Coordinates of C-alpha atoms in Angstrom, one line a residue:
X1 CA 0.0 0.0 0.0
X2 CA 1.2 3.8 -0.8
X3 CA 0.7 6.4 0.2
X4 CA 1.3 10.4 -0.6
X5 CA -0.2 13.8 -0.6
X6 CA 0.1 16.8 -2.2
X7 CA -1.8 20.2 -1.8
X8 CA -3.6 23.1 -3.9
X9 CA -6.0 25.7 -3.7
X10 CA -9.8 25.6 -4.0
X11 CA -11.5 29.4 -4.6
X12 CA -15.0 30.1 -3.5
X13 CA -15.4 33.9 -5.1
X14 CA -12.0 35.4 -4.9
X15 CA -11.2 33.8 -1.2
X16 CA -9.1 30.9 -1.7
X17 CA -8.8 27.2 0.7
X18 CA -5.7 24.9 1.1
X19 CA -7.2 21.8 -0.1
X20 CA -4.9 18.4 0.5
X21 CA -4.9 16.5 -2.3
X22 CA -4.5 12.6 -0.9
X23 CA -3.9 9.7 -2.8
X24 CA -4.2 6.3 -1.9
X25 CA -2.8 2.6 -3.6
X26 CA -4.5 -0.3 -2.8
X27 CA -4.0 -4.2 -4.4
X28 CA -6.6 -5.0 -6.5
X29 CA -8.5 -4.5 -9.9
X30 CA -7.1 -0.8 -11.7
X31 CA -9.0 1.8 -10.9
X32 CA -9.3 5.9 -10.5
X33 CA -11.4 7.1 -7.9
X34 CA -11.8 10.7 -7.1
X35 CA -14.0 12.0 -4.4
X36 CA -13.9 15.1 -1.9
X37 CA -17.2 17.0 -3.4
X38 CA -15.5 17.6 -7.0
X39 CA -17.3 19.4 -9.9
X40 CA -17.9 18.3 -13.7
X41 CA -14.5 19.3 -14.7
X42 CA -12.3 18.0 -11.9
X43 CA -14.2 14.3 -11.9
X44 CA -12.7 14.5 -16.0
X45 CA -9.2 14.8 -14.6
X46 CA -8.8 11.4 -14.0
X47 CA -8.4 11.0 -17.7
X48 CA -6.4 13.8 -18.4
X49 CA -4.0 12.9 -15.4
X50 CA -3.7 9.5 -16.6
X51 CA -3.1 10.2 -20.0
X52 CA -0.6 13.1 -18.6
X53 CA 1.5 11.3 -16.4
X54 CA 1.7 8.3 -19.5
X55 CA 2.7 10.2 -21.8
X56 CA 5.3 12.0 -19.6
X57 CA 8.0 9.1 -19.7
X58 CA 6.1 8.0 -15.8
X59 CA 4.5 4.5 -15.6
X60 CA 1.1 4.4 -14.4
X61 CA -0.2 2.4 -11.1
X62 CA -1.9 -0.9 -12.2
X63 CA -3.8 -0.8 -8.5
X64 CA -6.8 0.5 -7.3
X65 CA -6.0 4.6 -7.2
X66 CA -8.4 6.5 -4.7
X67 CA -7.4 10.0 -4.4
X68 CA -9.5 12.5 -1.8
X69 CA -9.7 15.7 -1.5
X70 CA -10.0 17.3 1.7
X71 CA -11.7 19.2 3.6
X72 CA -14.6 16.9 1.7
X73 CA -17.1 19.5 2.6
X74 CA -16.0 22.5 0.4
X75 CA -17.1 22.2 -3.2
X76 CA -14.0 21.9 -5.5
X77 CA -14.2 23.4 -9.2
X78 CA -12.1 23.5 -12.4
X79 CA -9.3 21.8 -13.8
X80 CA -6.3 23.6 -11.0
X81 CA -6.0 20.8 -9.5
X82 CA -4.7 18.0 -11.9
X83 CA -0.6 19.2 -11.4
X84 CA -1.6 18.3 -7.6
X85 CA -3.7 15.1 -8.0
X86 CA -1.1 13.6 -10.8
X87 CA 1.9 14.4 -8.4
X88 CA 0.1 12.5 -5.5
X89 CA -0.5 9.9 -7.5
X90 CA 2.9 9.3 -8.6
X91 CA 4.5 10.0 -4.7
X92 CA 1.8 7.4 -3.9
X93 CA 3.3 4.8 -6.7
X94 CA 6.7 5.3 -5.7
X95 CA 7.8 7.4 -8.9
X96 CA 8.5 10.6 -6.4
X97 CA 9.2 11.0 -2.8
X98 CA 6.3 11.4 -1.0
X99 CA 8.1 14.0 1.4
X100 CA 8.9 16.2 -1.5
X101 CA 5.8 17.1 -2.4
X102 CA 3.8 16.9 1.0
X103 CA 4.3 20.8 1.7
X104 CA 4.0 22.1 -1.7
X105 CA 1.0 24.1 -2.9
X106 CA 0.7 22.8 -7.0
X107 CA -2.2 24.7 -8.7
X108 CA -2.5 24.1 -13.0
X109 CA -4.1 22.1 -15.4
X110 CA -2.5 19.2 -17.5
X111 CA -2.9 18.9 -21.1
X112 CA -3.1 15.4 -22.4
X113 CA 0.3 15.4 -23.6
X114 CA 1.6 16.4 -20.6
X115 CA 1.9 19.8 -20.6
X116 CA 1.1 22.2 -17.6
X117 CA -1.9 24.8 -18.3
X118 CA -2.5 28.0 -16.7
X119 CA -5.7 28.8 -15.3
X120 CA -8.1 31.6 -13.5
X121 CA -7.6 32.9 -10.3
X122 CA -3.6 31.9 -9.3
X123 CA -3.1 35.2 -7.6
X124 CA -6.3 34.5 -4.9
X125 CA -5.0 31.0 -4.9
X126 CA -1.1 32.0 -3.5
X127 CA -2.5 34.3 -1.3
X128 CA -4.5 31.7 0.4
X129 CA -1.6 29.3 0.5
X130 CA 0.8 32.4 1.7
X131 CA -1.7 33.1 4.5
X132 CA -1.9 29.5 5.4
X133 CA 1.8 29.5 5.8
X134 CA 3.0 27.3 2.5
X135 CA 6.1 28.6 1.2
X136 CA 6.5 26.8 -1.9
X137 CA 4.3 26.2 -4.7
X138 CA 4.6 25.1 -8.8
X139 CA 2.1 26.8 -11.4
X140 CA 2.2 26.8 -15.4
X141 CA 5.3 28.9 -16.5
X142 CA 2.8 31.6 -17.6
X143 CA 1.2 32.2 -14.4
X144 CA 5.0 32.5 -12.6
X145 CA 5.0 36.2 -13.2
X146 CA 1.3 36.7 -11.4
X147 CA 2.4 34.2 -8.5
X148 CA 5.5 35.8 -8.1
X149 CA 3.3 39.3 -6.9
X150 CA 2.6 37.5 -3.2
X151 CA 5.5 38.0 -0.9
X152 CA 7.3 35.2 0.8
X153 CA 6.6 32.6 -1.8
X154 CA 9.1 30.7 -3.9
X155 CA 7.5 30.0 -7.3
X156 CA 8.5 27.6 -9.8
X157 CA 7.2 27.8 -13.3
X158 CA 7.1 24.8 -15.2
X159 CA 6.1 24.2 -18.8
X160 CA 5.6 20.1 -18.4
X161 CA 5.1 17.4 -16.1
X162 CA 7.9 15.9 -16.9
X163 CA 10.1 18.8 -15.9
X164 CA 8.5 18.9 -12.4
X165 CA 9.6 15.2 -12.2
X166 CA 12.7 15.8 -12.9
X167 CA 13.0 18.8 -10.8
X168 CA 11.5 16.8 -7.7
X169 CA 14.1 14.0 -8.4
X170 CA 17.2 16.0 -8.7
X171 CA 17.1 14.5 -12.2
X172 CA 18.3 16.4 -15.4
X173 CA 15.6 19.0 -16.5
X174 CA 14.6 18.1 -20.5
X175 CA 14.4 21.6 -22.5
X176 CA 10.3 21.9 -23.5
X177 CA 10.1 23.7 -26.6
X178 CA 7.7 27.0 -26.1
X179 CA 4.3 26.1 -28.1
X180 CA 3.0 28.4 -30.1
X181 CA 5.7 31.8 -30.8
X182 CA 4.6 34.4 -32.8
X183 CA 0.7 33.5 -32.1
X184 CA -1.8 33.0 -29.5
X185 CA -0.9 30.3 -28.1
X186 CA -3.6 27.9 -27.4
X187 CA -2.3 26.9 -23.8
X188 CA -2.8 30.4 -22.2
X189 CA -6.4 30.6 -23.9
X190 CA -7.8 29.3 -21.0
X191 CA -6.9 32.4 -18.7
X192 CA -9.2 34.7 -21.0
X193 CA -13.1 34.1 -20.7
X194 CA -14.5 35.1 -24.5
X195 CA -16.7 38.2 -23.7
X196 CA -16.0 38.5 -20.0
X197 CA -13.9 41.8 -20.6
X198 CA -16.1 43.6 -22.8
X199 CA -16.6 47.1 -21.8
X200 CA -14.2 47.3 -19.1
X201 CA -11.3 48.8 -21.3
X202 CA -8.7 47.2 -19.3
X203 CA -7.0 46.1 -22.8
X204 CA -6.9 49.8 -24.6
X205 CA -3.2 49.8 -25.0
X206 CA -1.1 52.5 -23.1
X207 CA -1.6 56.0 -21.6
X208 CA -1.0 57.2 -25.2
X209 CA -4.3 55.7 -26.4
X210 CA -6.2 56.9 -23.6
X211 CA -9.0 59.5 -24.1
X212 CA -7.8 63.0 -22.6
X213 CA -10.0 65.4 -20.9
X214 CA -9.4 68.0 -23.3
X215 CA -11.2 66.5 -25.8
X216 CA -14.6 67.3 -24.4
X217 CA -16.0 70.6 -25.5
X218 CA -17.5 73.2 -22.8
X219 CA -19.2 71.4 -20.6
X220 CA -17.7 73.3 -17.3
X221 CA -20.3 72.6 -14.7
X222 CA -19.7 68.8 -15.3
X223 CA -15.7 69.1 -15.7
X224 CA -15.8 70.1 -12.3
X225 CA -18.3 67.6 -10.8
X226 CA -15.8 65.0 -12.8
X227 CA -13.3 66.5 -10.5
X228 CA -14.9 66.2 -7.5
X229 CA -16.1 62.7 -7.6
X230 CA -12.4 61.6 -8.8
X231 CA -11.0 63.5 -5.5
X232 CA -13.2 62.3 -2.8
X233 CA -14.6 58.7 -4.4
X234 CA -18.4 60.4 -4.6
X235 CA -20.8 58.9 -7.2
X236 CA -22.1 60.9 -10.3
X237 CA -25.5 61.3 -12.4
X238 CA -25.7 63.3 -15.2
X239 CA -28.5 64.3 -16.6
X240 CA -29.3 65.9 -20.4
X241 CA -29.9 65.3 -23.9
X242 CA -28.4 62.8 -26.2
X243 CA -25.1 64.1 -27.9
X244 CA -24.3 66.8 -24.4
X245 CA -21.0 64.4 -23.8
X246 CA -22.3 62.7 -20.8
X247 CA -20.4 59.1 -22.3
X248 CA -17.0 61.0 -22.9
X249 CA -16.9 62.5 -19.5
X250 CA -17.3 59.3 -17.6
X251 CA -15.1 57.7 -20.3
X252 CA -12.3 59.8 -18.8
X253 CA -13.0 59.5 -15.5
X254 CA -10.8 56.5 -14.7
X255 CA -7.8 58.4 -15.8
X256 CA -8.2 61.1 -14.0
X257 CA -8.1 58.5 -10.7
X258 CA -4.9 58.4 -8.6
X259 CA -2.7 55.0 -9.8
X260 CA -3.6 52.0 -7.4
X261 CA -1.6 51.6 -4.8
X262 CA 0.1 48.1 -3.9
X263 CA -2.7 46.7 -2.1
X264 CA -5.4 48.0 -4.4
X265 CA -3.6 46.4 -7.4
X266 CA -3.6 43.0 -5.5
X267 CA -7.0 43.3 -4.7
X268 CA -8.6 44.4 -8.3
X269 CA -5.9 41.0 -10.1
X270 CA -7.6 38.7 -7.8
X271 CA -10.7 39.6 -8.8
X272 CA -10.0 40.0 -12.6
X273 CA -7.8 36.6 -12.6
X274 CA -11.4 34.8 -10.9
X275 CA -13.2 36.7 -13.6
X276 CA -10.9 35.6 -16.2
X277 CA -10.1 39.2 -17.8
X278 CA -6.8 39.0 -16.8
X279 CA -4.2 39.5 -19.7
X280 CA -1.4 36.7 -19.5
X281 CA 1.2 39.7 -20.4
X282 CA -0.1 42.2 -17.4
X283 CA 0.1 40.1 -14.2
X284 CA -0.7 43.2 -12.0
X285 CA -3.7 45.8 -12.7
X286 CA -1.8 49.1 -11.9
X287 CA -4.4 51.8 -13.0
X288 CA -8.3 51.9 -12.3
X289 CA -10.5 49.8 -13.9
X290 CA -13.6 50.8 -16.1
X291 CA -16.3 48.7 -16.2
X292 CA -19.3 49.6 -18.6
X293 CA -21.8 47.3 -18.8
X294 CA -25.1 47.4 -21.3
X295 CA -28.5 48.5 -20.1
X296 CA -29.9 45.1 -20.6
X297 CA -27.3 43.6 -18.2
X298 CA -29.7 41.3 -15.6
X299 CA -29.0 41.4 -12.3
X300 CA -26.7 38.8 -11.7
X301 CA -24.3 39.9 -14.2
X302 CA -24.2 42.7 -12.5
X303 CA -24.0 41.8 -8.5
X304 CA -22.6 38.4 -9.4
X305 CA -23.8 34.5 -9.8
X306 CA -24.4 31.9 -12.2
X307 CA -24.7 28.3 -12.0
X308 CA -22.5 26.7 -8.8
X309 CA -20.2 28.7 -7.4
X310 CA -20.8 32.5 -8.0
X311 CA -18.5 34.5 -10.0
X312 CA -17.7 37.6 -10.0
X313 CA -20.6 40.2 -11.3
X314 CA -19.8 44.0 -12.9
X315 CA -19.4 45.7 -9.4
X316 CA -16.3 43.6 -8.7
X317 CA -15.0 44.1 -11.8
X318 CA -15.3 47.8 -11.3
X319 CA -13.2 47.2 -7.6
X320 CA -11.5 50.1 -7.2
X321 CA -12.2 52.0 -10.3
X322 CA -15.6 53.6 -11.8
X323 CA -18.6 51.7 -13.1
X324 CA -21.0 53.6 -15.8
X325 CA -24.5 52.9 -16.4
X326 CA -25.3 54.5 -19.7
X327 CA -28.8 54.6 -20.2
X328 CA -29.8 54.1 -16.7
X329 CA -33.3 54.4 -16.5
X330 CA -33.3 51.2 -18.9
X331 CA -31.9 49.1 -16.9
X332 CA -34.3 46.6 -14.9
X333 CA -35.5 48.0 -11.3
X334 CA -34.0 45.5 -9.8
X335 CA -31.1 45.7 -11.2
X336 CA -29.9 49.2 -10.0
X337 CA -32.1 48.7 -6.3
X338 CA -29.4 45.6 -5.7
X339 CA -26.9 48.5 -6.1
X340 CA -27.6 49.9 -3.1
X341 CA -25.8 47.5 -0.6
X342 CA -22.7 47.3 -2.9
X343 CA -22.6 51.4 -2.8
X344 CA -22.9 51.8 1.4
X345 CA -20.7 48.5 2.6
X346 CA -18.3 48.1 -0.1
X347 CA -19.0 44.3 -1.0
X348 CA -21.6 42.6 -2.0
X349 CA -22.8 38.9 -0.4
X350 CA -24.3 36.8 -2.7
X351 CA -25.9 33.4 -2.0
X352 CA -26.4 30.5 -3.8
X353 CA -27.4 26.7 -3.6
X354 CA -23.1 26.2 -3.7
X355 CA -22.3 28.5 -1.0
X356 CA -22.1 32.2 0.0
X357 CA -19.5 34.2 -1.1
X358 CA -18.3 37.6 -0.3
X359 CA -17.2 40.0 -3.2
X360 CA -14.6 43.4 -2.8
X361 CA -17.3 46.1 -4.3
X362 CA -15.5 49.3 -3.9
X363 CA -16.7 51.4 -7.3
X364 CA -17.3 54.9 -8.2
X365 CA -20.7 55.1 -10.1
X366 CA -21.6 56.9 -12.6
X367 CA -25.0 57.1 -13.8
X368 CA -26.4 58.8 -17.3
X369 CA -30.0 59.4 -18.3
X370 CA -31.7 61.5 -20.7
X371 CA -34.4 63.9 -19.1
X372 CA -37.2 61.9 -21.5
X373 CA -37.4 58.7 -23.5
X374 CA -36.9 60.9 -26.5
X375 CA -34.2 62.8 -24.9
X376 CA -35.5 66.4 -26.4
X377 CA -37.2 66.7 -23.4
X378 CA -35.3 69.8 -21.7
X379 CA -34.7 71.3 -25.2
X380 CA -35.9 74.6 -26.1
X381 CA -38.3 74.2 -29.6
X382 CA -37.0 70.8 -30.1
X383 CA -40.3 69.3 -30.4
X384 CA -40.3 66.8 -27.4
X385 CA -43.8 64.7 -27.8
X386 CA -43.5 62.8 -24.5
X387 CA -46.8 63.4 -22.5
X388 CA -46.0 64.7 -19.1
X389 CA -47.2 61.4 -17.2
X390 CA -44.4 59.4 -19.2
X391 CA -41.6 61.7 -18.2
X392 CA -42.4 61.0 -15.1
X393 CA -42.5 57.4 -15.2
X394 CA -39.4 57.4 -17.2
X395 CA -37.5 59.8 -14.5
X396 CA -38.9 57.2 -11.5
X397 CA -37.0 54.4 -12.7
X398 CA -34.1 55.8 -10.7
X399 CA -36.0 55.0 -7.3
X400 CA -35.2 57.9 -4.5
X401 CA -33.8 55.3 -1.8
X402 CA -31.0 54.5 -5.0
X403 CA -30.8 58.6 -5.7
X404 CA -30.0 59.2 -2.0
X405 CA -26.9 57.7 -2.4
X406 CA -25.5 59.3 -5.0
X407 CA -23.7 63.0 -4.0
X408 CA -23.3 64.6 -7.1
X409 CA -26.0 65.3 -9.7
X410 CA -25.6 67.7 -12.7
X411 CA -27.6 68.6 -15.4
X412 CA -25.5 68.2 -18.5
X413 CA -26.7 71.4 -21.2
X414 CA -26.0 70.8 -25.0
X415 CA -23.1 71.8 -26.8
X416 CA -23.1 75.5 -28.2
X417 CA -21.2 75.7 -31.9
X418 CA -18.7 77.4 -30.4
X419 CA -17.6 75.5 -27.9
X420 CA -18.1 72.5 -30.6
X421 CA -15.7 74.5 -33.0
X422 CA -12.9 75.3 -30.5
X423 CA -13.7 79.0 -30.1
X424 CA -14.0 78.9 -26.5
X425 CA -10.6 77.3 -26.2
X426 CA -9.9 73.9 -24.8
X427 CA -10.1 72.5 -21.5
X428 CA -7.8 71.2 -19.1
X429 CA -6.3 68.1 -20.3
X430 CA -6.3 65.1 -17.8
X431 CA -3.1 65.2 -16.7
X432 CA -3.6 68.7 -15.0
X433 CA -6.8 67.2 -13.7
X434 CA -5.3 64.3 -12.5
X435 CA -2.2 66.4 -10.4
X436 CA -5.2 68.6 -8.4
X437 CA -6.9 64.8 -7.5
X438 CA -3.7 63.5 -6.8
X439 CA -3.1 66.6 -4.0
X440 CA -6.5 66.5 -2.4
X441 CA -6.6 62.5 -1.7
X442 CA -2.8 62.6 -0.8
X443 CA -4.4 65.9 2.2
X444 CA -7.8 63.6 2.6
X445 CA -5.1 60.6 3.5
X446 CA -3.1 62.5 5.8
X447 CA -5.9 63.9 7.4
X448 CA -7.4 60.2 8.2
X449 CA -4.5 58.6 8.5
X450 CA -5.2 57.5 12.4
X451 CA -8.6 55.8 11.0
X452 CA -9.4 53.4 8.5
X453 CA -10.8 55.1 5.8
X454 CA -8.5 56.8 3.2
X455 CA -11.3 59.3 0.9
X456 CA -13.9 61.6 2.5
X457 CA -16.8 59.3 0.9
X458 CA -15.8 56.8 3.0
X459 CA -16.0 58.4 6.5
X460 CA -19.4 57.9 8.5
X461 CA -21.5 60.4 9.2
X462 CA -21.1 60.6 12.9
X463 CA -17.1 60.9 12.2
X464 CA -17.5 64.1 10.1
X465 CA -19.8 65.9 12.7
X466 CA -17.9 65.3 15.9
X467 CA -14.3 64.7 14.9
X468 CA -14.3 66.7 11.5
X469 CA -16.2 69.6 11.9
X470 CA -16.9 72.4 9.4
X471 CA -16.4 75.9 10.1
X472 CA -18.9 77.8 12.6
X473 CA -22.1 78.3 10.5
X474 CA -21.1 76.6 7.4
X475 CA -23.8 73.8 7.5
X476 CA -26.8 76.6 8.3
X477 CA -27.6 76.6 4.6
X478 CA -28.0 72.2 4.7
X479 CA -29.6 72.6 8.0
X480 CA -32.5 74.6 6.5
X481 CA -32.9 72.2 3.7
X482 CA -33.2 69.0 5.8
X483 CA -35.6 71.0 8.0
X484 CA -37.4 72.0 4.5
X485 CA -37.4 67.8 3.4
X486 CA -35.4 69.4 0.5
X487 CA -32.1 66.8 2.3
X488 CA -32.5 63.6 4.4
X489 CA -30.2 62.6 6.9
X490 CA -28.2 60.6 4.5
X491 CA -28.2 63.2 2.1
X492 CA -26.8 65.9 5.2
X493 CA -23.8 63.9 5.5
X494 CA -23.2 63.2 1.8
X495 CA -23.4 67.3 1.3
X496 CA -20.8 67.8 4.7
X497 CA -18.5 64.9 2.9
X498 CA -18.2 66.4 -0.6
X499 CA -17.8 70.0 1.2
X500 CA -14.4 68.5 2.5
X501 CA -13.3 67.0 -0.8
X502 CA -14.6 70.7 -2.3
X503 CA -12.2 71.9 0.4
X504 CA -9.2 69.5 -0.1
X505 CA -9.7 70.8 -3.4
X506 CA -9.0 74.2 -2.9
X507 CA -5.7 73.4 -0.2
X508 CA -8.4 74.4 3.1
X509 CA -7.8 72.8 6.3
X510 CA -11.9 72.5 6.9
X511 CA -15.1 73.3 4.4
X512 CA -16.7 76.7 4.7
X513 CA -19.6 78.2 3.9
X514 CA -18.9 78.5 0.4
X515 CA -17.8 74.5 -0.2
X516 CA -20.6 73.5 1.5
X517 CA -22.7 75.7 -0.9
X518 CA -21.0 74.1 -3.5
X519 CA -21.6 71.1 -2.5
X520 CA -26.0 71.7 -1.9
X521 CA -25.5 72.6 -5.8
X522 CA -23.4 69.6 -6.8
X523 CA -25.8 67.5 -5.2
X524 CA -29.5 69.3 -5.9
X525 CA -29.1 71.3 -8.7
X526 CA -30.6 74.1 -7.2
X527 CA -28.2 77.2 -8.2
X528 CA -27.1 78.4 -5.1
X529 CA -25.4 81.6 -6.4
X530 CA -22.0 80.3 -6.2
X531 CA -19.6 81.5 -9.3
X532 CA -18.4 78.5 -11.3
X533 CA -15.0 77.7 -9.8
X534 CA -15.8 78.1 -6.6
X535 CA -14.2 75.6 -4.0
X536 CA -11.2 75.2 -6.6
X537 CA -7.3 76.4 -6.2

């Protein structure tokens, strides 16, 4: 009888379990079993491990095989775990030492011929093996780069089984030829779900291809609401006609966010390697992501689910960077109303027959809707023929308690010719933009530094009025509107946040009355007489 055991990683949503990988020879008739709770995918590894380790050069136990994998009560998915369950097999047989492998974390997928296949969510994977104290583990060669981002982990990347073998045995290492130069090569198509990345403009090329601020014409009331939001993480709805530029101003709004920071690029991979939108040549996301997805989108596509296990929906794609909803009265009610957890927590729970899993949900939103079905609806003598009781249906798609939460709403006024034509001169361009965000969140982190919140639309509301006060008799003009109804309670201490952003804006130390005026416009659209520029340097 033999014995061995060998470990990887099982992910439920981006959170990742050391699963031991046992396997078990017995005398008697020839046969695989595999049990521990495994999916469709990982039962058909017992042919593609066979054939594998066969056609590897390794002779293949004529006893009864029974591999387990354990803790049996957490579901197992996809094909990560053959590298594991092929290396217990032969440690089991005799072929390696079981000792070698015992502590080694082994997460990829064998090809038929042998070959070691990258797959979907390594990054979550080493992190769960780093935090469970494994210090050595073995994925495909193109997956060394993004397992190499978690500290305190030796990687090996290996292009075969048979190199593996031979590296466990202190044999000779046989030179694999690399499949597949100067095309796509068919081994990594497996990282890259078909359709999964569409709209999030992760794969736009370089900075030089990215859309600059100073293409959009006029516009300077929204400019400045752009701004704002990008400086203190507050969400966004514009509001106007078709054509105003309400898709090229959020389009830009992810480069005018700061860079991610170490963390925050570890956090948004894991979740785009799950998702399988991350590109095999950029191992770590470095710059905010943009996810835009279409108004028919249902709701788990959004939040997150599907059949088993739930993956990943558009608000974790968005993790850290800006999600747009064009067209968002079109989308289904109950679509944007299972926003509104993901917008106050910062995650989204979702639950499913499989399990529940917790999802990272930290977006900017940014919501665009036209005043009318038609659009023409604000428009002087453009001949709008909505009736009145269908503008208002159309408007109450975007239900108050989901309005509430958003800090920032401007009404977006068409384009005049010349500001179309360049005669008004061109705006900023992002990179000047970007410098003033840069400065206010770098003040906003110093000043909560002590705390664990690092942008002003994070703090609670109870924080800003008793250790972050405004100046004496800044709030009286919010105070009268939530006496009025004109503000709810929430709303008060969205307005107080955004005054602070307004005032890390402008190099303050604490929002007046004028930042906090600016921020009762910003947020009602009721002109409050304050000159455009107000609250800036």
């Amino acid at each position: 009888m033999g014995f061995a055991r060998a470990c990887s990683v099982a992910l439920v949503g981006v959170e990742g379990v050391v699963v031991e990988v046992q396997a078990d020879l017995e005398p008697g008739v020839a046969a695989f079993t595999l049990v521990g709770l495994p999916d469709k995918s990982l039962v058909e590894s017992r042919d593609r491990v066979r054939a594998a380790v066969v056609n590897s050069g390794a002779e293949w136990p004529q006893k009864k095989l029974t591999v387990g994998l354990s803790p049996a009560s957490v579901p197992k998915s996809g094909s990560g775990f053959d590298l594991a369950v092929a290396c217990a097999a032969l440690g089991a047989a005799g072929r390696l030492d079981p000792a070698a492998i015992a502590d080694v974390v082994m997460v990829g997928e064998l090809g038929l011929d042998g070959r070691v296949r990258p797959v979907r969510g390594v990054l979550p994977a080493i992190l769960a093996a780093a935090e469970a104290g494994y210090e050595h583990v073995v994925v495909a060669e193109q997956s060394a780069g993004e397992a190499a981002l978690v500290p305190g982990v030796s990687v090996l990347g290996v292009r075969s089984l048979r190199q593996l073998i031979a590296v466990l045995c202190d044999e000779p290492v046989p030179d694999e030829p690399v499949q597949g130069q100067g095309r796509l090569d068919a081994v990594s198509a497996g990282l890259m779900v078909p359709g999964a990345g569409v709209g999030l403009g992760l794969a736009a090329g370089g900075d030089a291809h990215r859309p600059d601020l100073a293409d959009v014409a006029g516009q300077p009331r929204a400019r400045q609401a752009l701004e704002v939001a990008a400086a203190g993480g507050h969400h966004l709805l514009f509001t106007g006609p078709p054509g105003a530029g309400k898709t090229m101003l959020a389009e830009r709004l992810s480069a005018v966010l700061p860079p991610l920071t170490r963390r925050e690029s570890l956090e948004v991979t894991a979740v785009h390697s799950v998702a399988g939108i991350l590109h095999p040549g950029e191992p770590l996301v470095s710059r905010a992501p943009y996810c835009a997805p279409h108004h028919s989108a249902t709701m788990q596509s959004l939040i997150g689910g599907g059949n088993g296990v739930p993956r990943p929906g558009a608000v974790s794609l968005a993790h850290r960077g800006v999600l747009f909803l064009d067209e968002a009265p079109e989308f289904s009610g109950k679509a944007l109303d299972a926003l509104r957890q993901p917008l106050e927590s910062g995650h989204v729970v979702v639950a499913r027959a499989a399990g529940v899993v917790r999802l990272p949900a930290r977006f900017l939103m940014v919501l665009a809707a036209n005043p009318c079905p038609c659009g023409r609806h604000t428009l002087t003598g453009a001949g709008c023929e909505c009736p009145p009781s269908v503008v208002r249906r159309y408007q109450a798609r975007l239900s108050g308690p989901l309005l509430d939460r958003v800090d920032l709403r401007v009404e977006v006024e068409p384009v005049g010719r010349a500001d179309l034509l360049g005669q008004g001169g061109r705006g900023e361009p992002t990179a000047v933009v970007a410098a003033r965000v840069r400065d206010a969140r770098a003040r906003a982190a110093e000043r909560l530094a002590a705390t664990p919140w690092t942008t002003n639309s994070e703090v609670p509301g109870h924080e800003l009025r008793t250790r972050l006060p405004a100046a004496p008799g800044a709030l009286a003009a919010a105070e009268r509107d939530l006496e009025r109804g004109a503000l709810t309670a929430r709303g008060l201490d969205r307005v107080l946040r955004v005054a602070w952003t307004v005032a890390d804006l402008r190099g303050a130390d604490r929002p007046d009355a004028c930042d906090v005026a600016v921020a009762l416009e910003l947020r009602t659209g009721v002109q409050r007489g304050v000159p455009l520029g107000a609250g800036q340097r």
